[in-house]
Amino acid sequence: MAMKDRLIIFDTTLRDGEQSPGASMTLEEKVRIAKALERLKVDVIEAGFPIASPGDFAAVKAVSEAVTDSTVCGLARATNVDIERAGEAVRGANRSRIHTFIATSRIHMEKKLRMSPEEVLAQAVKAVKLARQFTDDVEFSAEDACRSDIDFLCRITEAVIEAGAGTVNLPDTVGYIVPNQIADIVSQIRHRVPNVDRAVLSAHCHNDLGLAVANSLAAVMAGARQVECTINGLGERAGNAALEEIVMAVRTRHDVFDCDTGIETTEILNCSRLVSTITGFPVQPNKAIVGANAFAHESGIHQDGVLKERETYEIMRAQDVGWHSNRMVLGKHSGRNAFRSRLESLGIAFEREEELNEAFARFKDLADKKHDIFDEDLQTIVSEAAVSSGSELYKLVALRVCSETGETPTAKVTLSINDQESTAEAAGSGPVDACFKAVEALVKSGAELLLYSVNAITSGTDSQGEVTVRLERDGRIVNGQGADTDIIIASTKAYLHALNRLLLPSQRQHPQMGELV
Ligand code: KIV
Ligand code: ZN
C-alpha cells in the first residue's frame, strides 16, 4: 500500500486561541496545555506572541523548555524586534520555529499597514531571512491571504520560499472564504509558484461563517499539508478550525484524503476538557467529537441499530477519541498512590510534594461530598489548586444564603481582603445574584458582568458545578472559574477568581493591530 503524505497539525490554542476575549492563560496553565498537546502528538505548538508582553515571552520560553517532541513556535510580525524576541523565546526548544507574518490583501496593505505591495514583499523577505538566523524552521504567513490578489500571493510565496521559508501559510483571517475558493487558491499556488516544492503550504481558517473546518479540509484536498487549528475551535470571534474535527475527518474519511496525521486520537477528549476547564469556555453538548452528546444515541431506532451492529449508525468509535477509555473512578477510600498514579496517567505531575499534598487534601474534601470521583473532577481539582496560589487579594472565607419560595433571596458573604476579614449582606433576584451583590458591596470593583454560565462536570446531581464568570473593566475582559458541588459556592469562587485576575497587570499587544513599527 502506498504511503500517504503526512498532514502537519499545527496547534495555535495557546496563541490564536488565547486571543479569544477572556481566554488568557497563566504561564503554568500554558505549560499544562502544551504538555497535553505533546501527548496528543501535535507536530507544532504555537506557544504565543513573545513581543506582546513580558508574560507572553516568559510563557513561550517556558513551553520551549517543557516540550521535547513537538516543535515549539513563536509568532512575530515581520519586524526585527518581533523576530529577535521570538528567536530568543524559542531558543531553548528541542525543535523551534519562528512564524512571521505580514498582511497581503489590498485593504490591509493600504489601510492598516500603509505600505505598497513592493514594500510588503521586501519586508517579508527581510523578515524570513532574519528569522532563518535563529532557526532553520521558518514559517511565513500572508495575513488575509484569502482576500489577496492571487498574482501578488504567488509572487510573495515564491520570494519568501527563496528567502528560506519552509512553510507558507495562507490564512483566511476574517473567515470569508468558501471551500471551492480556498481550494482554488491552494491549487493556483501549487501550479504557478516555481519553487513551491521546497515548502509546505498551510491553511489557517477562521470560523466567522461556520466554515473553518470545511475550508481547511478543502485546502488539504487541494494539496495543503499543514493545517492550523485549535482545541475545541477556540479563538477570536467565532474561533479557529477545531483540531479534533479536522483530525477525525481525515482519519474517518481516509478514502477521500491522501494524507494522515500523527495524532494520538485517544488524547483528544482529555485535551478538550483541559482547555475548557482552564479557559472557562464550555463545550456545547452537540459539538462534534468532544460534545457530551457526540456519541449518545438518543432515538430508539438508532439505539436498536447500534446494538445490532455499531456501524449502522456510528462512523467513529467513542473510545478512539478518549471517551470511556480512562474513566477509572476514585472514591473516599482511595489512597495517595492511587490518586497520584491516576493524575500521572492524565499527564499531571507535580514538581513539589506539597502541591501533591494540597491537591490530595482537595480530593479528600470532594470525596466526602461526592461518592465517585471521575477524571473530570481530578482535572478541576488540579486547576483549582493552580488558581488559588494563596497570594490572591480576595479570598472566600464564608458564605450563607437564604432562598425560600415567595421570599427575596439574601446572601451573607465574608471575604478576606488583603488578609483582613469583612462581611456584607445583600438581597438579589436569586441566590447567585445576592452573593455577587454582597461581594461587590465589599470590593466595589465597578466591573461589568458579561457572562455567567454553569456546567455540570459529570452526570448525577452530586456532580460538581463548574461556573464561568466573565467580567469587563476599562475594556479589559477576564474569565474566572470556580467548581464545587454547591453551585452557589462555585459561582462566588468564579466571581472572586475573575476579580483577582482583573488585578493582574496586562499590557499586551495584539499581533494583528496597527502599522508595523
Ligand atoms: O488569522 C490570521 O491571519 C493569523 C495570522 C497571524 C497567522 O492568525
Ligand atoms: Zn488567526
Coordinates of C-alpha atoms and ligand atoms in Angstrom, one line a residue:
M1 CA 0.0 0.0 0.0
A2 CA 1.4 3.4 -0.9
M3 CA 2.5 5.6 2.0
K4 CA 0.3 8.6 2.4
D5 CA 1.6 12.2 2.9
R6 CA 1.9 13.5 6.5
L7 CA -0.6 16.2 7.3
I8 CA 1.1 18.5 9.8
I9 CA -1.1 19.5 12.7
F10 CA -0.1 23.0 13.9
D11 CA -2.0 23.8 17.1
T12 CA -2.5 27.5 17.9
T13 CA -4.7 27.2 21.0
L14 CA -2.0 29.0 23.1
R15 CA -1.7 31.9 20.6
D16 CA -4.8 32.4 18.4
G17 CA -7.0 30.6 20.9
E18 CA -5.8 32.8 23.6
Q19 CA -6.8 35.9 21.6
S20 CA -10.4 35.0 22.4
P21 CA -11.7 37.6 24.9
G22 CA -11.3 36.3 28.4
A23 CA -9.3 33.2 27.4
S24 CA -6.0 34.4 28.7
M25 CA -4.0 31.8 30.5
T26 CA -1.2 31.9 33.0
L27 CA 2.2 30.6 32.3
E28 CA 1.6 27.5 34.4
E29 CA -1.7 26.8 32.6
K30 CA 0.0 27.2 29.2
V31 CA 2.7 24.7 30.1
R32 CA 0.0 22.2 31.2
I33 CA -1.8 22.6 27.9
A34 CA 1.4 22.3 26.0
K35 CA 2.3 19.1 27.7
A36 CA -1.2 17.8 26.9
L37 CA -0.7 18.8 23.2
E38 CA 2.6 16.9 23.2
R39 CA 0.8 13.8 24.5
L40 CA -1.7 14.4 21.7
K41 CA 1.3 14.3 19.4
V42 CA 0.7 17.6 17.6
D43 CA 3.5 18.4 15.3
V44 CA 3.8 22.1 16.1
I45 CA 2.7 24.1 19.1
E46 CA 2.4 27.8 18.6
A47 CA 3.0 28.9 22.1
G48 CA 2.4 32.6 21.9
F49 CA 3.5 36.0 20.6
P50 CA 6.6 36.8 22.5
I51 CA 6.8 40.5 21.8
A52 CA 3.2 41.0 23.2
S53 CA 4.3 41.3 26.8
P54 CA 7.0 40.0 29.2
G55 CA 4.4 37.4 30.4
D56 CA 3.9 36.1 26.8
F57 CA 7.7 36.0 26.3
A58 CA 8.1 34.0 29.5
A59 CA 5.3 31.6 28.6
V60 CA 6.8 30.8 25.2
K61 CA 10.2 30.3 26.8
A62 CA 8.7 28.0 29.5
V63 CA 6.8 26.0 26.9
S64 CA 10.0 25.7 24.8
E65 CA 11.8 24.3 27.8
A66 CA 9.0 21.9 28.8
V67 CA 8.2 20.3 25.5
T68 CA 10.6 17.8 23.8
D69 CA 8.7 16.1 20.9
S70 CA 6.6 18.8 19.3
T71 CA 8.1 21.8 17.5
V72 CA 7.6 25.0 19.6
C73 CA 6.7 28.1 17.6
G74 CA 6.7 31.8 18.4
L75 CA 4.8 34.3 16.4
A76 CA 6.4 37.5 15.1
R77 CA 5.3 40.4 12.9
A78 CA 7.7 41.0 10.0
T79 CA 9.9 43.4 12.1
N80 CA 13.4 43.0 13.5
V81 CA 12.3 43.4 17.2
D82 CA 9.5 40.9 16.9
I83 CA 11.7 38.3 15.2
E84 CA 14.6 38.8 17.6
R85 CA 12.2 38.4 20.6
A86 CA 10.6 35.3 19.1
G87 CA 14.0 33.8 18.4
E88 CA 15.1 34.4 22.0
A89 CA 11.9 32.9 23.4
V90 CA 12.1 29.6 21.4
R91 CA 15.9 29.3 21.7
G92 CA 15.6 26.6 24.4
A93 CA 13.3 24.4 22.4
N94 CA 14.4 21.0 21.1
R95 CA 12.8 21.9 17.8
S96 CA 12.0 25.6 17.3
R97 CA 10.1 27.5 14.6
I98 CA 9.6 31.2 14.0
H99 CA 6.3 32.2 12.4
T100 CA 6.5 35.6 10.8
F101 CA 3.6 37.4 9.0
I102 CA 2.6 40.5 7.2
A103 CA -0.7 41.3 5.5
T104 CA -1.0 40.9 1.7
S105 CA -4.6 41.9 0.9
R106 CA -5.1 45.4 -0.7
I107 CA -7.3 46.6 2.1
H108 CA -4.8 45.6 4.8
M109 CA -1.8 46.9 3.0
E110 CA -3.4 50.3 2.2
K111 CA -5.5 50.9 5.3
K112 CA -3.7 49.1 8.1
L113 CA 0.0 48.9 7.1
R114 CA 0.0 52.0 4.7
M115 CA 2.6 50.2 2.6
S116 CA 2.8 49.4 -1.1
P117 CA 2.8 45.8 -2.3
E118 CA 6.5 46.2 -3.2
E119 CA 7.3 47.3 0.4
V120 CA 5.4 44.4 1.9
L121 CA 7.2 41.9 -0.3
A122 CA 10.6 43.4 0.6
Q123 CA 9.7 43.4 4.3
A124 CA 8.5 39.8 4.1
V125 CA 11.7 38.6 2.5
K126 CA 13.8 40.5 5.0
A127 CA 11.8 39.1 7.9
V128 CA 12.2 35.5 6.7
K129 CA 16.0 35.9 6.2
L130 CA 16.4 37.4 9.7
A131 CA 14.3 34.6 11.2
R132 CA 16.5 32.0 9.5
Q133 CA 19.4 33.3 11.5
F134 CA 17.6 31.9 14.7
T135 CA 16.2 28.7 13.3
D136 CA 16.1 26.6 10.1
D137 CA 12.4 26.2 10.5
V138 CA 10.7 29.4 9.4
E139 CA 7.0 29.8 8.5
F140 CA 5.7 32.8 6.6
S141 CA 2.0 33.8 6.7
A142 CA 0.4 36.1 4.2
E143 CA -2.2 37.6 6.5
D144 CA -5.6 37.9 4.9
A145 CA -4.3 35.7 2.0
C146 CA -7.8 34.6 1.1
R147 CA -8.7 38.2 0.1
S148 CA -5.4 38.9 -1.5
D149 CA -4.7 39.3 -5.2
I150 CA -3.7 35.8 -6.4
D151 CA -0.8 37.2 -8.6
F152 CA 0.7 39.0 -5.7
L153 CA 0.2 36.0 -3.5
C154 CA 2.1 33.8 -6.0
R155 CA 4.9 36.4 -6.1
I156 CA 5.3 36.8 -2.4
T157 CA 5.1 33.0 -1.9
E158 CA 7.9 32.5 -4.4
A159 CA 10.0 35.3 -2.8
V160 CA 9.7 34.0 0.8
I161 CA 10.5 30.4 -0.2
E162 CA 13.6 31.7 -2.0
A163 CA 14.4 33.6 1.2
G164 CA 14.2 30.4 3.3
A165 CA 10.6 29.9 4.5
G166 CA 9.9 26.1 4.8
T167 CA 6.1 26.7 5.3
V168 CA 3.9 29.2 3.7
N169 CA 0.6 29.8 5.4
L170 CA -2.5 31.2 3.6
P171 CA -4.8 32.4 6.3
D172 CA -8.5 33.2 5.9
T173 CA -8.0 35.8 8.6
V174 CA -11.6 37.2 8.5
G175 CA -13.4 33.9 7.9
Y176 CA -14.7 35.0 4.5
I177 CA -13.7 32.2 2.1
V178 CA -15.8 29.2 0.9
P179 CA -14.4 25.8 0.3
N180 CA -14.0 25.8 -3.5
Q181 CA -12.4 29.2 -3.4
I182 CA -9.7 28.2 -0.9
A183 CA -9.1 25.0 -2.9
D184 CA -8.6 27.2 -6.0
I185 CA -6.1 29.5 -4.2
V186 CA -4.0 26.5 -3.0
S187 CA -4.2 24.9 -6.3
Q188 CA -3.1 28.0 -8.2
I189 CA -0.1 28.5 -5.8
R190 CA 0.9 24.9 -6.3
H191 CA 0.8 25.2 -10.1
R192 CA 2.1 28.7 -10.6
V193 CA 4.9 29.1 -8.0
P194 CA 8.0 27.5 -9.5
N195 CA 9.8 26.7 -6.2
V196 CA 6.7 25.6 -4.3
D197 CA 8.1 22.0 -3.9
R198 CA 10.5 23.5 -1.4
A199 CA 7.8 24.5 1.1
V200 CA 4.7 23.1 2.8
L201 CA 1.5 25.0 2.1
S202 CA -0.7 25.6 5.1
A203 CA -4.3 26.6 5.8
H204 CA -5.4 28.7 8.8
C205 CA -9.1 29.3 8.7
H206 CA -11.4 31.4 11.0
N207 CA -14.9 30.4 11.6
D208 CA -16.9 33.5 11.1
L209 CA -19.3 31.8 8.6
G210 CA -19.0 28.4 10.3
L211 CA -16.8 27.1 7.5
A212 CA -13.3 26.9 9.2
V213 CA -13.1 23.1 9.2
A214 CA -14.7 22.7 5.8
N215 CA -12.3 25.3 4.3
S216 CA -9.3 23.7 6.0
L217 CA -10.3 20.3 4.6
A218 CA -10.8 21.8 1.1
A219 CA -7.3 23.2 1.3
V220 CA -6.0 19.8 2.3
M221 CA -7.7 18.2 -0.7
A222 CA -6.1 20.8 -2.9
G223 CA -2.7 19.9 -1.6
A224 CA -2.1 21.9 1.6
R225 CA -0.1 19.7 4.0
Q226 CA -0.4 21.7 7.2
V227 CA -3.5 22.9 9.0
E228 CA -3.5 25.4 11.8
C229 CA -6.2 24.8 14.3
T230 CA -7.2 25.0 18.0
I231 CA -8.6 22.6 20.5
N232 CA -12.4 23.0 20.7
G233 CA -12.1 25.6 17.9
L234 CA -11.2 28.2 20.5
G235 CA -10.3 31.5 19.0
E236 CA -11.1 35.1 18.4
R237 CA -14.7 35.9 17.4
A238 CA -16.2 32.7 16.1
G239 CA -12.9 30.8 16.6
N240 CA -10.5 28.9 14.5
A241 CA -10.8 25.5 12.9
A242 CA -11.3 22.8 15.5
L243 CA -8.4 20.4 15.7
E244 CA -10.4 17.4 16.8
E245 CA -12.8 17.8 13.8
I246 CA -10.1 18.0 11.2
V247 CA -8.1 15.1 12.6
M248 CA -11.1 12.8 12.9
A249 CA -12.4 13.8 9.4
V250 CA -9.1 12.9 7.9
R251 CA -8.9 9.7 9.8
T252 CA -12.5 8.6 9.3
R253 CA -12.6 9.5 5.6
H254 CA -9.2 8.1 4.7
D255 CA -10.8 7.1 1.5
V256 CA -11.0 10.7 0.3
F257 CA -7.9 12.2 1.9
D258 CA -4.5 11.2 0.6
C259 CA -2.7 12.1 3.9
D260 CA -2.6 11.0 7.5
T261 CA -1.9 12.8 10.8
G262 CA 0.3 11.6 13.5
I263 CA -2.2 12.5 16.2
E264 CA -2.8 10.2 19.2
T265 CA -6.6 10.5 19.0
T266 CA -7.3 8.8 22.3
E267 CA -5.9 12.0 23.9
I268 CA -8.4 14.3 22.2
L269 CA -11.1 14.3 24.9
N270 CA -8.5 14.9 27.7
C271 CA -7.1 17.9 25.8
S272 CA -10.5 19.3 25.1
R273 CA -11.6 19.1 28.8
L274 CA -8.3 20.6 29.9
V275 CA -8.6 23.6 27.6
S276 CA -12.3 24.1 28.5
T277 CA -11.6 23.9 32.3
I278 CA -8.6 26.3 32.1
T279 CA -10.2 28.9 29.8
G280 CA -13.7 28.6 31.1
F281 CA -15.1 28.2 27.6
P282 CA -17.6 25.2 27.9
V283 CA -18.0 22.7 25.1
Q284 CA -21.5 22.7 23.7
P285 CA -23.2 19.3 24.2
N286 CA -23.8 18.8 20.4
K287 CA -20.2 19.8 19.5
A288 CA -18.7 17.2 17.1
I289 CA -16.2 14.7 18.6
V290 CA -16.0 16.2 22.1
G291 CA -19.5 17.3 23.0
A292 CA -21.3 15.3 25.7
N293 CA -23.9 14.1 23.1
A294 CA -21.4 13.4 20.3
F295 CA -21.7 9.7 20.7
A296 CA -25.0 9.4 22.6
H297 CA -27.7 7.6 20.6
E298 CA -30.9 9.1 21.7
S299 CA -33.5 7.7 19.3
G300 CA -34.9 4.2 19.7
I301 CA -34.2 3.3 16.1
H302 CA -30.6 4.4 16.4
Q303 CA -30.1 2.5 19.6
D304 CA -31.5 -0.6 18.2
G305 CA -29.3 -0.4 15.1
V306 CA -26.2 0.3 17.2
L307 CA -26.9 -2.6 19.4
K308 CA -27.2 -5.0 16.5
E309 CA -24.3 -3.6 14.5
R310 CA -22.4 -0.5 15.7
E311 CA -21.6 0.7 12.2
T312 CA -25.2 1.0 11.2
Y313 CA -25.2 4.5 12.8
E314 CA -21.7 5.1 14.2
I315 CA -18.9 6.3 12.0
M316 CA -16.3 6.5 14.7
R317 CA -15.6 4.7 17.9
A318 CA -16.1 6.8 21.1
Q319 CA -13.1 5.2 22.7
D320 CA -10.9 6.2 19.7
V321 CA -11.1 9.9 20.8
G322 CA -10.9 9.1 24.5
W323 CA -14.5 8.6 25.6
H324 CA -14.8 6.0 28.4
S325 CA -11.3 4.7 27.9
N326 CA -10.0 6.3 31.0
R327 CA -12.9 6.8 33.3
M328 CA -11.4 5.0 36.3
V329 CA -13.2 6.1 39.4
L330 CA -11.6 7.1 42.7
G331 CA -13.5 7.4 45.9
K332 CA -13.3 8.3 49.6
H333 CA -11.1 5.3 50.3
S334 CA -8.6 5.8 47.6
G335 CA -5.1 6.5 48.8
R336 CA -2.4 8.9 47.8
N337 CA -0.8 6.4 45.5
A338 CA -3.9 5.7 43.5
F339 CA -4.6 9.4 43.4
R340 CA -1.0 10.2 42.2
S341 CA -1.0 7.4 39.6
R342 CA -4.4 8.4 38.2
L343 CA -3.1 12.0 37.8
E344 CA 0.0 10.8 36.2
S345 CA -1.9 8.8 33.6
L346 CA -3.8 12.1 32.8
G347 CA -0.4 13.6 32.3
I348 CA -0.5 15.7 35.5
A349 CA 2.7 15.6 37.6
F350 CA 3.6 17.9 40.5
E351 CA 7.0 19.3 40.8
R352 CA 6.8 19.7 44.6
E353 CA 5.4 17.2 47.1
E354 CA 3.4 20.0 48.9
E355 CA 1.5 20.6 45.7
L356 CA 0.5 16.9 45.5
N357 CA -0.4 17.1 49.2
E358 CA -2.6 20.1 48.7
A359 CA -4.4 18.5 45.7
F360 CA -4.8 15.3 47.7
A361 CA -6.4 17.3 50.5
R362 CA -8.8 18.8 48.0
F363 CA -9.6 15.4 46.6
K364 CA -10.4 14.0 50.1
D365 CA -12.6 17.1 50.7
L366 CA -14.5 16.4 47.5
A367 CA -14.7 12.7 48.1
D368 CA -16.5 13.5 51.4
K369 CA -19.3 15.2 49.4
K370 CA -19.4 13.1 46.3
H371 CA -19.3 9.3 46.1
D372 CA -17.3 8.7 42.8
I373 CA -14.5 11.0 41.6
F374 CA -14.0 10.9 37.9
D375 CA -11.2 12.1 35.7
E376 CA -13.1 15.4 35.0
D377 CA -13.2 16.0 38.8
L378 CA -9.5 15.4 39.1
Q379 CA -8.7 17.9 36.3
T380 CA -10.8 20.5 38.1
I381 CA -9.1 19.8 41.4
V382 CA -5.8 20.5 39.8
S383 CA -7.0 23.6 38.1
E384 CA -8.4 24.9 41.3
A385 CA -5.2 24.3 43.1
A386 CA -3.3 26.2 40.4
V387 CA -5.8 29.1 40.6
S388 CA -5.6 29.6 44.3
S389 CA -1.9 30.3 44.8
G390 CA -2.7 31.6 48.3
S391 CA -1.5 35.1 47.4
E392 CA -4.8 36.4 45.9
L393 CA -6.1 39.6 47.2
Y394 CA -9.7 38.4 47.6
K395 CA -10.4 35.0 49.2
L396 CA -13.7 33.5 50.2
V397 CA -14.0 32.8 53.9
A398 CA -17.7 32.1 54.5
L399 CA -20.9 32.2 52.6
R400 CA -24.5 31.9 53.8
V401 CA -27.6 32.1 51.5
C402 CA -31.2 32.1 52.2
S403 CA -33.6 31.1 49.4
E404 CA -37.2 30.4 50.0
T405 CA -40.4 30.4 47.9
G406 CA -42.1 33.7 47.9
E407 CA -39.1 35.5 49.6
T408 CA -36.3 37.6 48.2
P409 CA -33.1 35.6 48.3
T410 CA -30.3 37.1 50.5
A411 CA -26.6 36.3 51.0
K412 CA -24.1 37.0 53.7
V413 CA -20.5 36.8 52.4
T414 CA -17.3 37.1 54.4
L415 CA -14.1 37.8 52.4
S416 CA -10.5 38.1 53.3
I417 CA -9.2 41.2 51.5
N418 CA -5.5 41.7 52.0
D419 CA -5.7 39.3 55.0
Q420 CA -8.5 41.5 56.6
E421 CA -11.9 39.8 57.1
S422 CA -15.0 41.8 56.2
T423 CA -18.6 40.8 55.8
A424 CA -21.5 42.1 53.8
E425 CA -25.1 41.1 53.2
A426 CA -27.2 41.7 50.1
A427 CA -30.5 40.7 48.5
G428 CA -30.8 39.7 44.9
S429 CA -33.1 38.3 42.3
G430 CA -31.7 34.9 43.0
P431 CA -29.1 33.5 45.4
V432 CA -26.2 33.9 43.0
D433 CA -27.2 37.5 42.3
A434 CA -27.4 38.1 46.0
C435 CA -23.9 36.7 46.5
F436 CA -22.4 38.8 43.7
K437 CA -24.0 41.9 45.1
A438 CA -22.6 41.1 48.6
V439 CA -19.1 40.6 47.1
E440 CA -19.5 43.9 45.2
A441 CA -20.6 45.7 48.4
L442 CA -17.1 44.7 49.8
V443 CA -15.0 45.0 46.7
K444 CA -16.6 47.8 44.7
S445 CA -14.9 46.7 41.5
G446 CA -17.2 48.5 39.2
A447 CA -16.7 45.6 36.7
E448 CA -19.5 44.7 34.3
L449 CA -20.7 41.1 34.3
L450 CA -20.6 39.9 30.7
L451 CA -21.3 36.2 31.1
Y452 CA -22.3 33.7 33.8
S453 CA -22.6 30.0 33.0
V454 CA -22.9 26.8 34.9
N455 CA -21.9 23.4 33.7
A456 CA -22.2 20.1 35.4
I457 CA -18.8 18.5 35.3
T458 CA -20.1 14.9 35.4
S459 CA -23.6 13.4 35.4
G460 CA -25.7 13.0 38.5
T461 CA -27.0 15.5 41.0
D462 CA -23.9 15.1 43.1
S463 CA -21.8 16.5 40.3
Q464 CA -19.6 19.5 40.8
G465 CA -20.9 22.6 39.1
E466 CA -18.2 24.4 37.1
V467 CA -19.0 28.1 36.8
T468 CA -17.5 30.7 34.4
V469 CA -17.9 34.4 35.1
R470 CA -16.7 36.9 32.5
L471 CA -16.1 40.5 33.7
E472 CA -15.1 43.6 31.9
R473 CA -13.5 46.7 33.3
D474 CA -11.9 49.6 31.3
G475 CA -12.0 47.5 28.1
R476 CA -10.2 44.5 29.7
I477 CA -12.1 41.2 29.7
V478 CA -11.2 38.3 32.1
N479 CA -12.8 35.0 32.8
G480 CA -13.0 33.4 36.3
Q481 CA -13.7 29.8 37.1
G482 CA -15.0 28.0 40.2
A483 CA -16.0 24.5 40.9
D484 CA -17.9 23.0 43.8
T485 CA -20.7 20.5 44.5
D486 CA -22.6 23.6 45.7
I487 CA -23.1 25.8 42.7
I488 CA -23.6 29.0 44.8
I489 CA -20.2 28.5 46.3
A490 CA -18.8 27.6 42.8
S491 CA -20.3 30.9 41.5
T492 CA -18.8 33.0 44.2
K493 CA -15.4 31.4 43.7
A494 CA -15.6 32.1 40.0
Y495 CA -16.6 35.7 40.6
L496 CA -13.6 36.2 43.0
H497 CA -11.3 34.4 40.6
A498 CA -12.3 36.9 37.9
L499 CA -11.8 39.8 40.3
N500 CA -8.4 38.6 41.2
R501 CA -7.5 38.3 37.5
L502 CA -8.6 41.9 36.9
L503 CA -5.9 43.0 39.3
L504 CA -3.1 41.3 37.4
P505 CA -1.2 43.7 35.1
S506 CA -1.9 43.2 31.4
Q507 CA -0.3 45.3 28.8
R508 CA -0.1 43.0 25.8
Q509 CA -0.1 44.0 22.2
H510 CA -2.4 42.3 19.7
P511 CA -0.4 40.9 16.8
Q512 CA -2.8 42.0 14.1
M513 CA -3.4 45.6 15.2
G514 CA -1.9 48.7 13.6
E515 CA 1.0 49.7 11.5
L516 CA 4.4 47.9 11.7
V517 CA 6.9 49.9 13.8
Ligands
KIV1 O1 -5.6 34.8 11.2 C1 -4.5 35.2 10.9 O2 -4.3 35.7 9.9 C2 -3.4 34.9 11.9 C3 -2.0 35.2 11.4 C4 -1.3 35.9 12.5 C5 -1.4 33.9 11.0 O3 -3.7 34.5 13.0
ZN2 ZN -5.7 33.6 13.0

